Short mmCIF file of C-alpha atoms in Angstrom, two decimals:
data_model
loop_
_atom_site.label_atom_id
_atom_site.label_comp_id
_atom_site.label_asym_id
_atom_site.label_seq_id
_atom_site.Cartn_x
_atom_site.Cartn_y
_atom_site.Cartn_z
CA UNK A 26 104.83 70.26 37.96
CA UNK A 27 105.84 66.71 37.34
CA UNK A 28 109.56 67.53 37.11
CA UNK A 29 109.42 69.42 40.40
CA UNK A 30 107.84 66.41 42.15
CA UNK A 31 110.51 64.07 40.81
CA UNK A 32 113.17 66.46 42.07
CA UNK A 33 111.48 66.47 45.48
CA UNK A 34 111.30 62.66 45.51
CA UNK A 35 115.00 62.51 44.62
CA UNK A 36 115.83 64.89 47.50
CA UNK A 37 113.72 62.80 49.90
CA UNK A 38 115.47 59.57 48.89
CA UNK A 39 118.92 61.16 49.17
CA UNK A 40 118.07 62.14 52.73
CA UNK A 41 116.35 58.91 53.79
CA UNK A 42 118.22 56.38 51.60
CA UNK A 43 115.14 54.14 51.17
CA UNK A 44 111.36 54.46 50.88
CA UNK A 45 108.38 52.25 50.19
CA UNK A 46 106.02 52.97 47.30
CA UNK A 47 103.14 53.45 49.74
CA UNK A 48 105.19 55.88 51.83
CA UNK A 49 105.97 57.99 48.75
CA UNK A 50 102.31 57.92 47.68
CA UNK A 51 101.20 59.30 51.03
CA UNK A 52 103.93 61.93 51.31
CA UNK A 53 103.45 63.34 47.80
CA UNK A 54 99.65 62.82 47.72
CA UNK A 55 99.44 61.25 44.27
CA UNK A 56 98.14 57.95 42.95
CA UNK A 57 100.09 54.72 43.19
CA UNK A 58 100.43 54.64 39.39
CA UNK A 59 101.87 58.16 39.34
CA UNK A 60 104.45 57.27 41.98
CA UNK A 61 105.41 54.16 40.05
CA UNK A 62 105.95 56.24 36.89
CA UNK A 63 108.08 58.69 38.86
CA UNK A 64 110.07 55.85 40.37
CA UNK A 65 110.70 54.38 36.91
CA UNK A 66 112.11 57.73 35.78
CA UNK A 67 114.41 57.89 38.78
CA UNK A 68 115.55 54.35 37.99
CA UNK A 69 116.24 55.41 34.39
CA UNK A 70 118.25 58.37 35.75
CA UNK A 71 120.32 55.89 37.79
CA UNK A 72 119.42 57.70 41.02
CA UNK A 73 117.66 54.77 42.69
CA UNK A 74 117.23 51.04 42.29
CA UNK A 75 114.09 49.03 42.95
CA UNK A 76 113.93 46.78 46.00
CA UNK A 77 111.05 44.73 47.33
CA UNK A 78 108.16 47.10 48.00
CA UNK A 79 110.05 50.30 47.26
CA UNK A 80 113.30 51.94 46.20
CA UNK A 81 116.82 52.47 47.51
CA UNK A 82 119.33 55.24 46.80
CA UNK A 83 122.31 54.40 44.61
CA UNK A 84 125.21 56.06 46.39
CA UNK A 85 127.38 58.55 44.47
CA UNK A 86 130.43 56.31 44.70
CA UNK A 87 128.60 53.75 42.58
CA UNK A 88 126.87 56.23 40.30
CA UNK A 89 130.17 57.91 39.47
CA UNK A 90 131.09 54.77 37.55
CA UNK A 91 128.33 55.69 35.11
CA UNK A 92 130.35 58.69 33.91
CA UNK A 93 133.28 56.51 32.87
CA UNK A 94 130.97 54.01 31.21
CA UNK A 95 129.35 56.81 29.19
CA UNK A 96 132.75 58.20 28.29
CA UNK A 97 133.79 54.89 26.73
CA UNK A 98 130.58 54.51 24.74
CA UNK A 99 131.00 55.86 21.17
CA UNK A 100 134.39 57.24 22.20
CA UNK A 101 135.82 57.71 18.71
CA UNK A 102 132.64 59.50 17.56
CA UNK A 103 132.78 61.83 20.55
CA UNK A 104 136.39 62.73 19.86
CA UNK A 105 135.51 63.44 16.22
CA UNK A 106 132.64 65.70 17.30
CA UNK A 107 134.88 67.49 19.77
CA UNK A 108 137.42 68.15 17.03
CA UNK A 109 134.75 69.54 14.70
CA UNK A 110 133.39 71.89 17.34
CA UNK A 111 136.85 73.06 18.41
CA UNK A 112 137.20 74.91 15.10
CA UNK A 113 134.54 77.35 16.29
CA UNK A 114 136.75 78.71 19.09
CA UNK A 115 138.40 81.95 17.93
CA UNK A 116 140.77 84.49 19.45
CA UNK A 117 139.17 86.57 22.23
CA UNK A 118 135.98 84.48 22.28
CA UNK A 119 134.07 84.21 25.55
CA UNK A 120 132.69 80.70 25.57
CA UNK A 121 130.86 78.29 27.81
CA UNK A 122 131.75 74.60 27.61
CA UNK A 123 129.18 72.29 29.12
CA UNK A 124 129.94 69.22 31.17
CA UNK A 125 129.65 65.96 29.22
CA UNK A 126 131.54 63.07 27.70
CA UNK A 127 131.62 64.71 24.26
CA UNK A 128 132.41 68.33 25.12
CA UNK A 129 135.46 67.24 27.15
CA UNK A 130 137.32 66.46 23.91
CA UNK A 131 137.11 69.97 22.45
CA UNK A 132 140.19 71.46 24.10
CA UNK A 133 142.37 68.60 22.87
CA UNK A 134 142.25 70.21 19.43
CA UNK A 135 142.66 73.89 20.32
CA UNK A 136 145.94 75.80 19.92
CA UNK A 137 147.51 76.05 23.39
CA UNK A 138 148.59 79.63 22.62
CA UNK A 139 145.11 80.88 21.69
CA UNK A 140 143.78 83.73 23.82
CA UNK A 141 140.14 83.28 24.91
CA UNK A 142 137.87 82.99 27.93
CA UNK A 143 136.23 79.80 29.17
CA UNK A 144 133.29 79.56 31.55
CA UNK A 145 132.44 76.03 32.69
CA UNK A 146 131.09 73.82 35.46
CA UNK A 147 133.02 70.76 34.23
CA UNK A 148 135.93 69.43 36.27
CA UNK A 149 137.52 67.92 33.16
CA UNK A 150 137.32 71.19 31.22
CA UNK A 151 138.85 73.02 34.18
CA UNK A 152 141.78 70.60 34.25
CA UNK A 153 142.38 70.87 30.51
CA UNK A 154 141.99 74.67 30.47
CA UNK A 155 144.71 74.94 33.12
CA UNK A 156 147.20 73.80 30.45
CA UNK A 157 146.52 76.92 28.33
CA UNK A 158 148.77 79.89 29.11
CA UNK A 159 146.46 82.51 27.59
CA UNK A 160 143.06 81.27 28.72
CA UNK A 161 141.02 83.11 31.32
CA UNK A 162 139.00 80.52 33.24
CA UNK A 163 135.82 81.14 35.23
CA UNK A 164 134.23 78.34 37.23
CA UNK A 165 130.55 78.20 38.13
CA UNK A 166 128.71 75.91 40.52
CA UNK A 167 128.98 75.50 44.27
CA UNK A 168 128.72 71.77 44.89
CA UNK A 169 130.65 68.95 43.21
CA UNK A 170 128.63 66.10 41.68
CA UNK A 171 130.73 62.92 41.12
CA UNK A 172 128.18 61.29 38.81
CA UNK A 173 128.75 63.91 36.12
CA UNK A 174 132.12 65.31 37.29
CA UNK A 175 130.53 68.72 37.37
CA UNK A 176 129.68 71.53 39.75
CA UNK A 177 126.03 72.40 40.33
CA UNK A 178 124.16 75.28 41.91
CA UNK A 179 124.38 78.87 40.63
CA UNK A 180 122.42 80.66 43.35
CA UNK A 181 125.37 82.74 44.56
CA UNK A 182 127.09 83.12 41.18
CA UNK A 183 125.94 86.70 40.60
CA UNK A 184 128.98 87.30 38.43
CA UNK A 185 127.49 84.93 35.86
CA UNK A 186 124.82 87.52 35.08
CA UNK A 187 127.52 89.93 33.93
CA UNK A 188 129.16 87.60 31.41
CA UNK A 189 128.56 88.25 27.71
CA UNK A 190 128.91 84.75 26.28
CA UNK A 191 129.65 84.57 22.55
CA UNK A 192 129.16 80.85 22.13
CA UNK A 193 128.05 77.98 24.32
CA UNK A 194 128.97 74.39 23.50
CA UNK A 195 126.31 72.16 25.01
CA UNK A 196 125.84 68.45 25.68
CA UNK A 197 122.51 66.62 25.83
CA UNK A 198 121.20 63.15 26.56
CA UNK A 199 118.42 63.65 24.03
CA UNK A 200 117.96 65.67 20.81
CA UNK A 201 114.39 65.71 19.61
CA UNK A 202 112.30 67.95 17.33
CA UNK A 203 109.38 68.15 19.77
CA UNK A 204 111.33 68.42 23.03
CA UNK A 205 114.57 70.02 21.86
CA UNK A 206 117.71 69.45 23.91
CA UNK A 207 117.10 67.47 27.08
CA UNK A 208 118.84 65.90 30.04
CA UNK A 209 117.85 64.09 33.23
CA UNK A 210 119.59 66.09 35.95
CA UNK A 211 117.41 68.82 37.49
CA UNK A 212 120.24 70.91 38.96
CA UNK A 213 122.30 70.76 35.76
CA UNK A 214 119.22 71.53 33.71
CA UNK A 215 118.85 74.88 35.49
CA UNK A 216 122.43 75.81 34.58
CA UNK A 217 121.95 74.71 30.97
CA UNK A 218 118.76 76.77 30.67
CA UNK A 219 120.46 79.85 32.03
CA UNK A 220 123.54 79.55 29.82
CA UNK A 221 121.64 78.93 26.57
CA UNK A 222 119.41 81.91 27.29
CA UNK A 223 122.51 84.13 27.78
CA UNK A 224 124.72 83.04 24.87
CA UNK A 225 124.69 84.75 21.50
CA UNK A 226 125.02 81.39 19.77
CA UNK A 227 124.24 77.87 20.99
CA UNK A 228 126.00 74.81 19.60
CA UNK A 229 125.00 71.24 20.41
CA UNK A 230 127.52 68.39 20.47
CA UNK A 231 125.75 65.02 20.33
CA UNK A 232 126.52 61.68 18.69
CA UNK A 233 123.99 59.62 16.75
CA UNK A 234 122.86 57.68 19.85
CA UNK A 235 121.26 60.87 21.25
CA UNK A 236 119.31 61.73 18.11
CA UNK A 237 115.54 61.34 18.18
CA UNK A 238 115.58 60.74 21.92
CA UNK A 239 114.00 62.77 24.69
CA UNK A 240 114.75 62.54 28.39
CA UNK A 241 113.17 64.02 31.49
CA UNK A 242 113.89 67.75 31.18
CA UNK A 243 114.12 70.13 28.22
CA UNK A 244 116.61 72.95 28.62
CA UNK A 245 116.59 74.45 25.11
CA UNK A 246 114.26 74.33 22.12
CA UNK A 247 115.77 73.09 18.88
CA UNK A 248 114.80 76.40 17.23
CA UNK A 249 117.24 78.18 19.56
CA UNK A 250 120.41 76.41 18.44
CA UNK A 251 122.70 77.68 15.70
CA UNK A 252 124.87 74.68 14.87
CA UNK A 253 124.77 70.94 15.45
CA UNK A 254 127.94 68.84 15.66
CA UNK A 255 127.46 65.09 15.34
CA UNK A 256 129.02 62.01 13.73
CA UNK A 257 126.50 61.20 11.00
CA UNK A 258 123.48 62.69 9.27
CA UNK A 259 120.65 62.91 11.85
CA UNK A 260 117.25 61.21 11.33
CA UNK A 261 115.05 62.63 8.61
CA UNK A 262 112.80 64.71 10.88
CA UNK A 263 115.72 66.39 12.64
CA UNK A 264 117.59 66.96 9.38
CA UNK A 265 114.51 68.50 7.75
CA UNK A 266 113.81 70.69 10.77
CA UNK A 267 117.39 71.98 10.82
CA UNK A 268 117.25 72.78 7.11
CA UNK A 269 114.01 74.72 7.57
CA UNK A 270 115.41 76.65 10.54
CA UNK A 271 118.82 77.32 8.93
CA UNK A 272 120.61 75.29 11.59
CA UNK A 273 123.85 74.02 10.12
CA UNK A 274 124.76 70.37 10.70
CA UNK A 275 128.41 69.31 10.83
CA UNK A 276 129.50 65.65 10.83
#
């Protein structure tokens, strides 16, 4: 699988810090053009940068800056979307809140006395949930990832299989009719896939800049979501698809 190879290349670069294009071609036994396409995707994911003859790892301390940059982009739209979605949280709900620069705003608009359960892998959601007296908080993920301020890895989280999740509030870097909800982080993608397959209802929170786009990895088909929260009417193809599939759009 192409996505598996890119994940393997990413792991190799994280271990070795640098690699030449020819070295990668030989190790992964693919054509030079294929390696160049894979490298371009890793560059787009902000994992590596190109240097003469090859690539070099962008260290986490530098990549973490990307989170704050993304948080500033379309900030007022993201807060608006977070407020819209917050109205879906009801007493005694068991919910999952995804990591992301839009989902982090949801709890700002929820009654601090409301009784409900949150499952999350987001550091920011954990911090905000700690301010609620009646919230039961479960944390998933085993390893902290500064770039996305999230915890990744669910291999030993057997308890997660026992949760009955009413609603999951998901983020995405791309929302597309053909490829559904997508992101570019392999380890986070696995968590997103698992959560959306478990939840009774799936809600997507995404501003207009994500609409019509598709990134490296799909974690959920558009047919599997129940509600979309955004800041303006989506492009015609997405709007039409949602109408046909009875997916409600809120903006």
